[in-house]
Amino acid sequence: MGDKNLEDLKGKGVMVYDDDHEIQYYIAPGFKFLPSDDELVFIYLKRKIQDPEGFQPPFIPEMKIYDYLPQELLDENEDKDAYFFTPRSKRHENGSRAARTVKGGPGYWRAGPPKKEIKGIDDITAAYKNSLRFFQSKSKTDGTDWQMKEFVMCSDEKEKAGCSSSYMKLDDWVLTHIYLKNDGGD
């Protein structure tokens, strides 16, 4: 009676991946995942860090995003907008900065404006939201419209104490929101 199969919905909703990072099914059109920063940090990221194996919401897949160009991550997604849990690795073995170079190409994610603090109980900083832009080469003028919001839980928040200057434990899960900025162009 006019029913469509899941393949007909391809690219019309949220991508959902199976354990092999293959798209398994799509959530029906009309559904859009629009969480607030607080919801992303305190409902999703915090639970993922506390129970990495047990907490796996199907609409936020685990993905090593730095192994892919942003267009590769979202080529099946019509909205060009998705959330991922990803581990972070260090830029240098003894360093404290995150490696943000993409392995599949010459590009990298460059941090933009200053990070935004996300406050928890008693107005203590519980997490940070970093804004990043994808660049196709080492040139600072080669920026693209691909954007990322990266949510990083403070190390000390796990102990209920707030952030220190070394808030990044680079092997923890972070939550990212990757999207193509719609500026009215094609």
PDB file of C-alpha atoms in Angstrom:
ATOM      1  CA  MET A   1       0.000   0.000   0.000  1.00  0.00           C
ATOM      2  CA  GLY A   2       2.604   2.502  -1.067  1.00  0.00           C
ATOM      3  CA  ASP A   3       5.113   1.391   1.578  1.00  0.00           C
ATOM      4  CA  LYS A   4       8.753   2.109   0.891  1.00  0.00           C
ATOM      5  CA  ASN A   5      11.568  -0.145   1.896  1.00  0.00           C
ATOM      6  CA  LEU A   6      14.541   1.163   3.882  1.00  0.00           C
ATOM      7  CA  GLU A   7      16.660   1.472   0.739  1.00  0.00           C
ATOM      8  CA  ASP A   8      14.176   4.081  -0.567  1.00  0.00           C
ATOM      9  CA  LEU A   9      14.990   6.203   2.478  1.00  0.00           C
ATOM     10  CA  LYS A  10      18.724   6.252   1.714  1.00  0.00           C
ATOM     11  CA  GLY A  11      20.176   9.657   2.540  1.00  0.00           C
ATOM     12  CA  LYS A  12      16.914  10.967   3.975  1.00  0.00           C
ATOM     13  CA  GLY A  13      17.604  10.763   7.700  1.00  0.00           C
ATOM     14  CA  VAL A  14      20.182   9.840  10.264  1.00  0.00           C
ATOM     15  CA  MET A  15      22.809   7.278   9.247  1.00  0.00           C
ATOM     16  CA  VAL A  16      23.072   4.255  11.506  1.00  0.00           C
ATOM     17  CA  TYR A  17      26.083   1.948  11.345  1.00  0.00           C
ATOM     18  CA  ASP A  18      26.558  -1.659  12.340  1.00  0.00           C
ATOM     19  CA  ASP A  19      29.694  -3.024  14.043  1.00  0.00           C
ATOM     20  CA  ASP A  20      31.577  -3.110  10.724  1.00  0.00           C
ATOM     21  CA  HIS A  21      30.875   0.593  10.144  1.00  0.00           C
ATOM     22  CA  GLU A  22      28.510  -0.296   7.325  1.00  0.00           C
ATOM     23  CA  ILE A  23      25.260   1.621   7.072  1.00  0.00           C
ATOM     24  CA  GLN A  24      22.605  -0.664   8.518  1.00  0.00           C
ATOM     25  CA  TYR A  25      19.396   1.366   8.244  1.00  0.00           C
ATOM     26  CA  TYR A  26      18.025   4.859   8.172  1.00  0.00           C
ATOM     27  CA  ILE A  27      15.740   6.586  10.600  1.00  0.00           C
ATOM     28  CA  ALA A  28      12.637   7.799   8.831  1.00  0.00           C
ATOM     29  CA  PRO A  29      12.403  11.260   7.263  1.00  0.00           C
ATOM     30  CA  GLY A  30      11.162  13.934   9.604  1.00  0.00           C
ATOM     31  CA  PHE A  31      13.415  12.837  12.450  1.00  0.00           C
ATOM     32  CA  LYS A  32      16.369  15.114  13.122  1.00  0.00           C
ATOM     33  CA  PHE A  33      18.779  14.673  16.006  1.00  0.00           C
ATOM     34  CA  LEU A  34      19.147  18.184  17.473  1.00  0.00           C
ATOM     35  CA  PRO A  35      20.615  17.829  20.970  1.00  0.00           C
ATOM     36  CA  SER A  36      21.788  20.791  23.031  1.00  0.00           C
ATOM     37  CA  ASP A  37      25.431  21.064  24.101  1.00  0.00           C
ATOM     38  CA  ASP A  38      24.430  20.010  27.631  1.00  0.00           C
ATOM     39  CA  GLU A  39      22.611  16.930  26.311  1.00  0.00           C
ATOM     40  CA  LEU A  40      25.593  15.931  24.182  1.00  0.00           C
ATOM     41  CA  VAL A  41      27.969  16.226  27.138  1.00  0.00           C
ATOM     42  CA  PHE A  42      25.926  14.988  30.094  1.00  0.00           C
ATOM     43  CA  ILE A  43      23.703  12.370  28.429  1.00  0.00           C
ATOM     44  CA  TYR A  44      25.821  11.006  25.592  1.00  0.00           C
ATOM     45  CA  LEU A  45      29.545  11.726  26.083  1.00  0.00           C
ATOM     46  CA  LYS A  46      29.619  11.186  29.842  1.00  0.00           C
ATOM     47  CA  ARG A  47      27.784   7.862  29.516  1.00  0.00           C
ATOM     48  CA  LYS A  48      30.103   6.755  26.690  1.00  0.00           C
ATOM     49  CA  ILE A  49      33.163   7.463  28.837  1.00  0.00           C
ATOM     50  CA  GLN A  50      31.647   5.677  31.851  1.00  0.00           C
ATOM     51  CA  ASP A  51      30.528   2.606  29.869  1.00  0.00           C
ATOM     52  CA  PRO A  52      32.292   2.517  26.482  1.00  0.00           C
ATOM     53  CA  GLU A  53      31.225  -1.036  25.594  1.00  0.00           C
ATOM     54  CA  GLY A  54      27.685  -0.903  26.951  1.00  0.00           C
ATOM     55  CA  PHE A  55      26.610   2.546  25.778  1.00  0.00           C
ATOM     56  CA  GLN A  56      26.361   2.610  22.004  1.00  0.00           C
ATOM     57  CA  PRO A  57      23.462   4.697  20.721  1.00  0.00           C
ATOM     58  CA  PRO A  58      22.894   3.723  17.057  1.00  0.00           C
ATOM     59  CA  PHE A  59      22.640   7.332  15.896  1.00  0.00           C
ATOM     60  CA  ILE A  60      26.113   8.238  17.235  1.00  0.00           C
ATOM     61  CA  PRO A  61      28.436   5.601  15.761  1.00  0.00           C
ATOM     62  CA  GLU A  62      32.000   4.988  16.865  1.00  0.00           C
ATOM     63  CA  MET A  63      34.307   6.064  14.059  1.00  0.00           C
ATOM     64  CA  LYS A  64      37.979   6.962  13.765  1.00  0.00           C
ATOM     65  CA  ILE A  65      37.107  10.194  11.988  1.00  0.00           C
ATOM     66  CA  TYR A  66      40.716  11.178  11.322  1.00  0.00           C
ATOM     67  CA  ASP A  67      41.042   8.150   9.025  1.00  0.00           C
ATOM     68  CA  TYR A  68      38.589   9.787   6.593  1.00  0.00           C
ATOM     69  CA  LEU A  69      37.996  13.013   4.730  1.00  0.00           C
ATOM     70  CA  PRO A  70      34.756  14.655   5.919  1.00  0.00           C
ATOM     71  CA  GLN A  71      33.054  14.053   2.570  1.00  0.00           C
ATOM     72  CA  GLU A  72      33.887  10.340   2.899  1.00  0.00           C
ATOM     73  CA  LEU A  73      32.275  10.202   6.342  1.00  0.00           C
ATOM     74  CA  LEU A  74      29.077  11.825   5.101  1.00  0.00           C
ATOM     75  CA  ASP A  75      28.846  10.817   1.440  1.00  0.00           C
ATOM     76  CA  GLU A  76      25.711   8.707   2.086  1.00  0.00           C
ATOM     77  CA  ASN A  77      24.060  11.397   4.213  1.00  0.00           C
ATOM     78  CA  GLU A  78      21.918  13.857   2.266  1.00  0.00           C
ATOM     79  CA  ASP A  79      21.952  16.358   5.140  1.00  0.00           C
ATOM     80  CA  LYS A  80      25.790  16.289   5.354  1.00  0.00           C
ATOM     81  CA  ASP A  81      25.400  16.377   9.133  1.00  0.00           C
ATOM     82  CA  ALA A  82      26.257  13.608  11.632  1.00  0.00           C
ATOM     83  CA  TYR A  83      27.578  12.882  15.114  1.00  0.00           C
ATOM     84  CA  PHE A  84      30.404  10.461  15.942  1.00  0.00           C
ATOM     85  CA  PHE A  85      32.213   9.140  18.994  1.00  0.00           C
ATOM     86  CA  THR A  86      35.913   9.068  18.213  1.00  0.00           C
ATOM     87  CA  PRO A  87      39.117   8.441  20.116  1.00  0.00           C
ATOM     88  CA  ARG A  88      41.802  11.103  19.972  1.00  0.00           C
ATOM     89  CA  SER A  89      45.493  10.453  19.600  1.00  0.00           C
ATOM     90  CA  LYS A  90      48.408  12.679  20.441  1.00  0.00           C
ATOM     91  CA  ARG A  91      50.074  14.798  17.788  1.00  0.00           C
ATOM     92  CA  HIS A  92      53.497  13.897  19.227  1.00  0.00           C
ATOM     93  CA  GLU A  93      54.328  10.986  21.508  1.00  0.00           C
ATOM     94  CA  ASN A  94      55.247  13.174  24.485  1.00  0.00           C
ATOM     95  CA  GLY A  95      52.910  16.039  23.617  1.00  0.00           C
ATOM     96  CA  SER A  96      49.497  17.035  24.836  1.00  0.00           C
ATOM     97  CA  ARG A  97      47.970  18.343  21.597  1.00  0.00           C
ATOM     98  CA  ALA A  98      45.499  16.343  19.540  1.00  0.00           C
ATOM     99  CA  ALA A  99      46.494  14.983  16.141  1.00  0.00           C
ATOM    100  CA  ARG A 100      44.004  16.335  13.615  1.00  0.00           C
ATOM    101  CA  THR A 101      45.606  15.472  10.277  1.00  0.00           C
ATOM    102  CA  VAL A 102      43.437  13.254   8.092  1.00  0.00           C
ATOM    103  CA  LYS A 103      45.126  10.011   7.047  1.00  0.00           C
ATOM    104  CA  GLY A 104      43.148   9.615   3.821  1.00  0.00           C
ATOM    105  CA  GLY A 105      44.386  12.847   2.276  1.00  0.00           C
ATOM    106  CA  PRO A 106      46.388  16.011   2.706  1.00  0.00           C
ATOM    107  CA  GLY A 107      43.797  17.782   4.830  1.00  0.00           C
ATOM    108  CA  TYR A 108      43.524  18.605   8.509  1.00  0.00           C
ATOM    109  CA  TRP A 109      41.074  20.024  11.042  1.00  0.00           C
ATOM    110  CA  ARG A 110      42.124  23.426  12.365  1.00  0.00           C
ATOM    111  CA  ALA A 111      40.796  24.835  15.634  1.00  0.00           C
ATOM    112  CA  GLY A 112      38.917  28.089  15.261  1.00  0.00           C
ATOM    113  CA  PRO A 113      37.574  30.458  17.888  1.00  0.00           C
ATOM    114  CA  PRO A 114      38.455  29.901  21.547  1.00  0.00           C
ATOM    115  CA  LYS A 115      36.895  26.839  23.108  1.00  0.00           C
ATOM    116  CA  LYS A 116      33.600  27.247  24.916  1.00  0.00           C
ATOM    117  CA  GLU A 117      33.258  26.016  28.493  1.00  0.00           C
ATOM    118  CA  ILE A 118      30.286  23.812  29.318  1.00  0.00           C
ATOM    119  CA  LYS A 119      29.402  24.132  32.985  1.00  0.00           C
ATOM    120  CA  GLY A 120      28.190  21.342  35.222  1.00  0.00           C
ATOM    121  CA  ILE A 121      26.982  21.250  38.804  1.00  0.00           C
ATOM    122  CA  ASP A 122      28.044  24.190  40.984  1.00  0.00           C
ATOM    123  CA  ASP A 123      29.096  26.109  37.856  1.00  0.00           C
ATOM    124  CA  ILE A 124      32.260  23.993  37.508  1.00  0.00           C
ATOM    125  CA  THR A 125      33.565  23.538  33.968  1.00  0.00           C
ATOM    126  CA  ALA A 126      32.716  19.957  33.008  1.00  0.00           C
ATOM    127  CA  ALA A 127      33.608  19.958  29.311  1.00  0.00           C
ATOM    128  CA  TYR A 128      34.816  22.050  26.415  1.00  0.00           C
ATOM    129  CA  LYS A 129      33.332  22.596  22.975  1.00  0.00           C
ATOM    130  CA  ASN A 130      35.950  23.196  20.285  1.00  0.00           C
ATOM    131  CA  SER A 131      35.072  24.608  16.852  1.00  0.00           C
ATOM    132  CA  LEU A 132      37.147  23.344  13.933  1.00  0.00           C
ATOM    133  CA  ARG A 133      37.228  23.875  10.176  1.00  0.00           C
ATOM    134  CA  PHE A 134      38.582  21.445   7.586  1.00  0.00           C
ATOM    135  CA  PHE A 135      41.482  22.602   5.396  1.00  0.00           C
ATOM    136  CA  GLN A 136      42.443  20.677   2.251  1.00  0.00           C
ATOM    137  CA  SER A 137      46.145  21.497   2.444  1.00  0.00           C
ATOM    138  CA  LYS A 138      48.709  23.118   4.729  1.00  0.00           C
ATOM    139  CA  SER A 139      47.743  26.524   3.326  1.00  0.00           C
ATOM    140  CA  LYS A 140      45.727  28.615   5.772  1.00  0.00           C
ATOM    141  CA  THR A 141      43.742  29.982   2.807  1.00  0.00           C
ATOM    142  CA  ASP A 142      42.527  26.548   1.668  1.00  0.00           C
ATOM    143  CA  GLY A 143      39.636  26.240   4.135  1.00  0.00           C
ATOM    144  CA  THR A 144      36.470  24.374   3.208  1.00  0.00           C
ATOM    145  CA  ASP A 145      32.859  24.618   4.360  1.00  0.00           C
ATOM    146  CA  TRP A 146      33.253  21.422   6.424  1.00  0.00           C
ATOM    147  CA  GLN A 147      32.878  22.227  10.123  1.00  0.00           C
ATOM    148  CA  MET A 148      33.277  20.213  13.307  1.00  0.00           C
ATOM    149  CA  LYS A 149      32.190  20.783  16.878  1.00  0.00           C
ATOM    150  CA  GLU A 150      34.260  18.643  19.235  1.00  0.00           C
ATOM    151  CA  PHE A 151      33.014  17.972  22.763  1.00  0.00           C
ATOM    152  CA  VAL A 152      35.751  17.022  25.232  1.00  0.00           C
ATOM    153  CA  MET A 153      34.948  15.974  28.791  1.00  0.00           C
ATOM    154  CA  CYS A 154      37.320  17.399  31.377  1.00  0.00           C
ATOM    155  CA  SER A 155      39.495  14.737  32.967  1.00  0.00           C
ATOM    156  CA  ASP A 156      38.720  15.994  36.443  1.00  0.00           C
ATOM    157  CA  GLU A 157      34.957  15.986  35.772  1.00  0.00           C
ATOM    158  CA  LYS A 158      35.153  12.223  35.912  1.00  0.00           C
ATOM    159  CA  GLU A 159      36.296  12.718  39.493  1.00  0.00           C
ATOM    160  CA  LYS A 160      33.649  15.460  40.034  1.00  0.00           C
ATOM    161  CA  ALA A 161      36.242  18.185  40.547  1.00  0.00           C
ATOM    162  CA  GLY A 162      36.326  20.424  37.445  1.00  0.00           C
ATOM    163  CA  CYS A 163      39.012  21.096  34.841  1.00  0.00           C
ATOM    164  CA  SER A 164      42.726  21.462  35.203  1.00  0.00           C
ATOM    165  CA  SER A 165      45.140  22.885  32.652  1.00  0.00           C
ATOM    166  CA  SER A 166      45.740  19.354  31.346  1.00  0.00           C
ATOM    167  CA  TYR A 167      42.068  18.624  30.666  1.00  0.00           C
ATOM    168  CA  MET A 168      42.795  16.485  27.590  1.00  0.00           C
ATOM    169  CA  LYS A 169      43.332  12.793  28.023  1.00  0.00           C
ATOM    170  CA  LEU A 170      43.895  12.075  24.381  1.00  0.00           C
ATOM    171  CA  ASP A 171      42.920   8.422  24.538  1.00  0.00           C
ATOM    172  CA  ASP A 172      39.399   9.150  25.856  1.00  0.00           C
ATOM    173  CA  TRP A 173      36.298   9.267  23.737  1.00  0.00           C
ATOM    174  CA  VAL A 174      35.221  12.640  22.412  1.00  0.00           C
ATOM    175  CA  LEU A 175      31.938  13.412  20.687  1.00  0.00           C
ATOM    176  CA  THR A 176      32.059  15.222  17.351  1.00  0.00           C
ATOM    177  CA  HIS A 177      29.414  16.891  15.222  1.00  0.00           C
ATOM    178  CA  ILE A 178      30.575  17.140  11.599  1.00  0.00           C
ATOM    179  CA  TYR A 179      28.548  19.072   9.056  1.00  0.00           C
ATOM    180  CA  LEU A 180      28.776  20.995   5.800  1.00  0.00           C
ATOM    181  CA  LYS A 181      28.157  24.656   6.505  1.00  0.00           C
ATOM    182  CA  ASN A 182      25.237  25.862   4.420  1.00  0.00           C
ATOM    183  CA  ASP A 183      26.096  29.366   3.294  1.00  0.00           C
ATOM    184  CA  GLY A 184      23.498  29.644   0.555  1.00  0.00           C
ATOM    185  CA  GLY A 185      25.824  28.275  -2.115  1.00  0.00           C
ATOM    186  CA  ASP A 186      25.648  24.965  -3.967  1.00  0.00           C
TER     187      ASP A 186
END
